[in-house]
PDB file of C-alpha atoms in Angstrom:
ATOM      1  CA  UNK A   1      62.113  43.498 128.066  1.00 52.00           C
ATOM      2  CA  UNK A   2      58.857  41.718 129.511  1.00 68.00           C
ATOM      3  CA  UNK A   3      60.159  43.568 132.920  1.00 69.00           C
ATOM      4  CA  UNK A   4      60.388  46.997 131.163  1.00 68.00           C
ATOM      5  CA  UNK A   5      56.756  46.893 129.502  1.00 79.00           C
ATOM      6  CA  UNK A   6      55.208  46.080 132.535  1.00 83.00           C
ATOM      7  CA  UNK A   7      56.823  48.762 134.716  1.00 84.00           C
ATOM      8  CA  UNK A   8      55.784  51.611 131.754  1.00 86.00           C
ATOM      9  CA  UNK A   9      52.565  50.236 131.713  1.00 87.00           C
ATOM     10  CA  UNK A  10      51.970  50.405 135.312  1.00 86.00           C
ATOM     11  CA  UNK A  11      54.022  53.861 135.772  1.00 87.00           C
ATOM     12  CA  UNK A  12      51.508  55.294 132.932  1.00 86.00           C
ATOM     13  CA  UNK A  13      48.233  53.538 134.956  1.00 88.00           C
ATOM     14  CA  UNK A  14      49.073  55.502 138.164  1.00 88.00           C
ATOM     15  CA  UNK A  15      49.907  58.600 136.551  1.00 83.00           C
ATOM     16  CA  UNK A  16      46.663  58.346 134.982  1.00 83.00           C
ATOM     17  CA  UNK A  17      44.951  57.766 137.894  1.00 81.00           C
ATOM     18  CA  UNK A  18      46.528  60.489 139.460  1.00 82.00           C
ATOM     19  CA  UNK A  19      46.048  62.979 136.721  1.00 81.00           C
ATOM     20  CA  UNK A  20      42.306  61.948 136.883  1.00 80.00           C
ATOM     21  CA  UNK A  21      41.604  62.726 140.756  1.00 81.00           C
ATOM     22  CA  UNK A  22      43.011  66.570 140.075  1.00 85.00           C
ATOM     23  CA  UNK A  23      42.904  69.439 138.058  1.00 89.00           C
ATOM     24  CA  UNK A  24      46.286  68.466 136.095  1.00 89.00           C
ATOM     25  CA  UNK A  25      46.010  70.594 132.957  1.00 91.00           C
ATOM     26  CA  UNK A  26      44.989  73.775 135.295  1.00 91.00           C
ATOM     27  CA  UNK A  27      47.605  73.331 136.723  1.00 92.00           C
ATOM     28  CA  UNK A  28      50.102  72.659 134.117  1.00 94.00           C
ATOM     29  CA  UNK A  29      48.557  75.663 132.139  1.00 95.00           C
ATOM     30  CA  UNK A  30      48.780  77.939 135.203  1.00 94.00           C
ATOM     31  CA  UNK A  31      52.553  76.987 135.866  1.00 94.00           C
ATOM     32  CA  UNK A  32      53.291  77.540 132.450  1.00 94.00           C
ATOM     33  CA  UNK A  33      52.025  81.291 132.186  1.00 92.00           C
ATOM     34  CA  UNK A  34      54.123  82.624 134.994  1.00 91.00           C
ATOM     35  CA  UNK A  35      57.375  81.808 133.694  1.00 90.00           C
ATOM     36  CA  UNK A  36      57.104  83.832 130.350  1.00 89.00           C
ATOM     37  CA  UNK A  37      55.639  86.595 133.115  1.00 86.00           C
ATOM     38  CA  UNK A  38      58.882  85.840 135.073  1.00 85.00           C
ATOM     39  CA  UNK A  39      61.534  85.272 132.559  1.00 81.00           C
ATOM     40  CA  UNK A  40      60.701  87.808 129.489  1.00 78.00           C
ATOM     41  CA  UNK A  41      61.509  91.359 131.646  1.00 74.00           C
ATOM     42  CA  UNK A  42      65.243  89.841 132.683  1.00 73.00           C
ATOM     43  CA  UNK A  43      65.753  88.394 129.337  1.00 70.00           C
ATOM     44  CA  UNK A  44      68.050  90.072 127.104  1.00 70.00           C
ATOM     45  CA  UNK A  45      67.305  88.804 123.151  1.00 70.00           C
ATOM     46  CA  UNK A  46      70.101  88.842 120.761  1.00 75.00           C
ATOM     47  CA  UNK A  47      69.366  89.307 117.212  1.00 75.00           C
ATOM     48  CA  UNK A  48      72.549  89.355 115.492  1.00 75.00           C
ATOM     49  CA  UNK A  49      74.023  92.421 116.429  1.00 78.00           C
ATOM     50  CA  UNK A  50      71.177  93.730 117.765  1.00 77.00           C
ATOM     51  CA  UNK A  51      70.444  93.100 121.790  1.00 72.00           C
ATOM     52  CA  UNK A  52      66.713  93.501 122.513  1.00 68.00           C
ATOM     53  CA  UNK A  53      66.086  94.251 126.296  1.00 66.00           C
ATOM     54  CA  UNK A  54      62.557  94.291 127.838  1.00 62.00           C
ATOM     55  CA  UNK A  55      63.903  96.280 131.293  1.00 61.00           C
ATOM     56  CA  UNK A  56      61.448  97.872 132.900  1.00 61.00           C
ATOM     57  CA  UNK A  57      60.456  98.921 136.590  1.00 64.00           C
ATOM     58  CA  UNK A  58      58.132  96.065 136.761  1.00 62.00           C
ATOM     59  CA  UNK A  59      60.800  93.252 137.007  1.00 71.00           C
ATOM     60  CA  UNK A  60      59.981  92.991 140.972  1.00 80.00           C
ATOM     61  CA  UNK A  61      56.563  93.020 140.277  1.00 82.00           C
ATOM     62  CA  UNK A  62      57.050  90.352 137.339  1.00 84.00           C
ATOM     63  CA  UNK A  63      58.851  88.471 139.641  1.00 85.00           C
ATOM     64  CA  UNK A  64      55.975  88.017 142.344  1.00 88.00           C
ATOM     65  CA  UNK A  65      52.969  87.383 139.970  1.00 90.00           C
ATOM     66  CA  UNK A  66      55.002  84.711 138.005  1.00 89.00           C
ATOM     67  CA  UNK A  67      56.364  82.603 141.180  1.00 91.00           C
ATOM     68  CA  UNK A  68      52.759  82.894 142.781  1.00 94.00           C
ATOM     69  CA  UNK A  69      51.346  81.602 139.699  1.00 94.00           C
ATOM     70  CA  UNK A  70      53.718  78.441 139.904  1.00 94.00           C
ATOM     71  CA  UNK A  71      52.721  78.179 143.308  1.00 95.00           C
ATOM     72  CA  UNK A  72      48.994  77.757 142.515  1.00 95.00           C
ATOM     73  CA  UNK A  73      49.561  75.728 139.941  1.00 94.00           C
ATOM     74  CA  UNK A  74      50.750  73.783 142.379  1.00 94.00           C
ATOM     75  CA  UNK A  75      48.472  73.691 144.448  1.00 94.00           C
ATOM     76  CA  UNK A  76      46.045  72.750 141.772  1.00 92.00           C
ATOM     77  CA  UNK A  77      47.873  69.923 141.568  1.00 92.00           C
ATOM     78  CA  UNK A  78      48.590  68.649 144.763  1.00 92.00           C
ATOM     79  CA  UNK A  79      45.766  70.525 147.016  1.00 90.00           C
ATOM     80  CA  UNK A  80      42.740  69.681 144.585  1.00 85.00           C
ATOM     81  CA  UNK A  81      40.155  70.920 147.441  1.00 89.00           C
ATOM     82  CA  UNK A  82      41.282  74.416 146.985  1.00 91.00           C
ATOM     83  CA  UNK A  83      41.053  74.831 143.557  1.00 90.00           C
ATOM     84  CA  UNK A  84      38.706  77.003 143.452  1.00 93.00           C
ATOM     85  CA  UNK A  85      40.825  79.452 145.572  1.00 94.00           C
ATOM     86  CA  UNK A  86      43.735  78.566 143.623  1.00 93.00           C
ATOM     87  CA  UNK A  87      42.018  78.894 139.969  1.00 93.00           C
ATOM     88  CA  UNK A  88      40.378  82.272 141.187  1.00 95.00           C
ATOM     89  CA  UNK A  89      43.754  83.709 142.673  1.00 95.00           C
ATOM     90  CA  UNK A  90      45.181  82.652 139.305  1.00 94.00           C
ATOM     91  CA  UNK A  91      42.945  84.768 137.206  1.00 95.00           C
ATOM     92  CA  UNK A  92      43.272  87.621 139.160  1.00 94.00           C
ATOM     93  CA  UNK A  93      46.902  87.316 138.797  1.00 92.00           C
ATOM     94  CA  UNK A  94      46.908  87.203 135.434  1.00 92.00           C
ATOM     95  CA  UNK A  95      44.801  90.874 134.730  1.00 92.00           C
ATOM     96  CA  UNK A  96      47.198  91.808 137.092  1.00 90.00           C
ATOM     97  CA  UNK A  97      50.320  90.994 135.222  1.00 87.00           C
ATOM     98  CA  UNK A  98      48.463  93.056 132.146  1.00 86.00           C
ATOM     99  CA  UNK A  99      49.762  96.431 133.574  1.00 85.00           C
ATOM    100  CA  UNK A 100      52.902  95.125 135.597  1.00 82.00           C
ATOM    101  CA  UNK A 101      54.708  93.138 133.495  1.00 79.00           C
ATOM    102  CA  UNK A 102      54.988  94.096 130.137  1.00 75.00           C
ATOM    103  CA  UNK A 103      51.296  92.584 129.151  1.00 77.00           C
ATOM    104  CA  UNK A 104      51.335  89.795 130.816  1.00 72.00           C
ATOM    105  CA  UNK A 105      54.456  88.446 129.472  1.00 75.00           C
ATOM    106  CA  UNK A 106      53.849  89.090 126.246  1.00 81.00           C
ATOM    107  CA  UNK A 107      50.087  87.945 126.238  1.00 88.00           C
ATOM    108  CA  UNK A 108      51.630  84.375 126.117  1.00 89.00           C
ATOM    109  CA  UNK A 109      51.424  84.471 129.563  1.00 89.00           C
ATOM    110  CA  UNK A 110      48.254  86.563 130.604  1.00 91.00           C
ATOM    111  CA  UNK A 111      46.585  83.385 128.083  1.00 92.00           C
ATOM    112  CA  UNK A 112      48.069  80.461 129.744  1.00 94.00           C
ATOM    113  CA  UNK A 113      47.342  81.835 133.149  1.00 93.00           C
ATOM    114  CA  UNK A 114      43.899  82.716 132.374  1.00 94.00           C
ATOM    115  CA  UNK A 115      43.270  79.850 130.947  1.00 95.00           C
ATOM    116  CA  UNK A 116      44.651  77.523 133.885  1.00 94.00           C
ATOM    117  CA  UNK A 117      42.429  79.907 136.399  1.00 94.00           C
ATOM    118  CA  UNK A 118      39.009  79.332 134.395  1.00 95.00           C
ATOM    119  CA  UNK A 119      39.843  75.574 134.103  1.00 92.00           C
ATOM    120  CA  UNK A 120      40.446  75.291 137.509  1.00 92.00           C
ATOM    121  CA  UNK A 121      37.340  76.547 138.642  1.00 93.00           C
ATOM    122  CA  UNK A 122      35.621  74.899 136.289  1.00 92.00           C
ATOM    123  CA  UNK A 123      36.841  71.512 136.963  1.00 88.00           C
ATOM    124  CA  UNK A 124      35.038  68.910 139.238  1.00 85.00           C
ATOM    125  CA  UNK A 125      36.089  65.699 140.746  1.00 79.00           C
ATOM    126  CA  UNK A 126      34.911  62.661 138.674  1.00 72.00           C
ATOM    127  CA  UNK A 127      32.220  60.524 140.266  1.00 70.00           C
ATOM    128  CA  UNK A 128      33.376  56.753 141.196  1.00 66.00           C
ATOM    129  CA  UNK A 129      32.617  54.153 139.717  1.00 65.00           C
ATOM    130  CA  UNK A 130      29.173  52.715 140.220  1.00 70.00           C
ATOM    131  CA  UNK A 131      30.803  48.811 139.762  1.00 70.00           C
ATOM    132  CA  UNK A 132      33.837  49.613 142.025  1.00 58.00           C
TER     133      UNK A 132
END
């Protein structure tokens, strides 16, 4: 159980570390808007008896915008020196999926995106440790 602890404890000190050196939650946010983007015009709700169907002309266009939004999130992640490209690309995306895909996925995911493209721009490597 000693074994265990110590493992967890060092798994969570990395992952800190590594969370630290990038724009993580940029990232995270920005993955996380393009799949209501992606998913909500192929989705077919069920309420009862009653099937709810966003179809529209814009699944293709849905389609693109979400998986590129994935794809700069990860790049935030694992290509920190362009996230400025990446957070900028991001926003753009999102006021783009306003018009071609039903709002943005709802809004839920013209927010997230948004909001993962401003942080990433925003965000700035930490400074090291003057002791280190």
């Amino acid at each position: 159980m000693k074994r265990g602890h110590h493992l967890l404890k060092a798994f969570r000190q990395r992952f800190g570390d590594w969370r630290g050196s990038r724009p993580f939650w940029a990232g995270l946010l920005t993955m996380l808007g393009g799949v209501p983007i992606v998913y909500l015009p192929y989705a077919a709700l069920t309420l009862d008896t009653l099937a709810i169907r966003i179809a529209t002309t814009a699944g293709s266009g849905s389609l693109v915008i979400g998986v590129l939004l994935v794809a700069l999130g990860m790049i935030m992640w694992f290509q920190s020196n362009l996230r400025v490209f990446a957070g900028v690309a991001a926003t753009v995306l999102a006021l783009l999926s306003i018009p071609m895909s039903n709002l943005g996925g709802l809004l839920i995911g013209l927010v997230l995106a948004l909001l993962g493209g401003t942080l990433s721009i925003a965000w700035t490597p930490g400074r090291p440790d003057p002791t280190a």
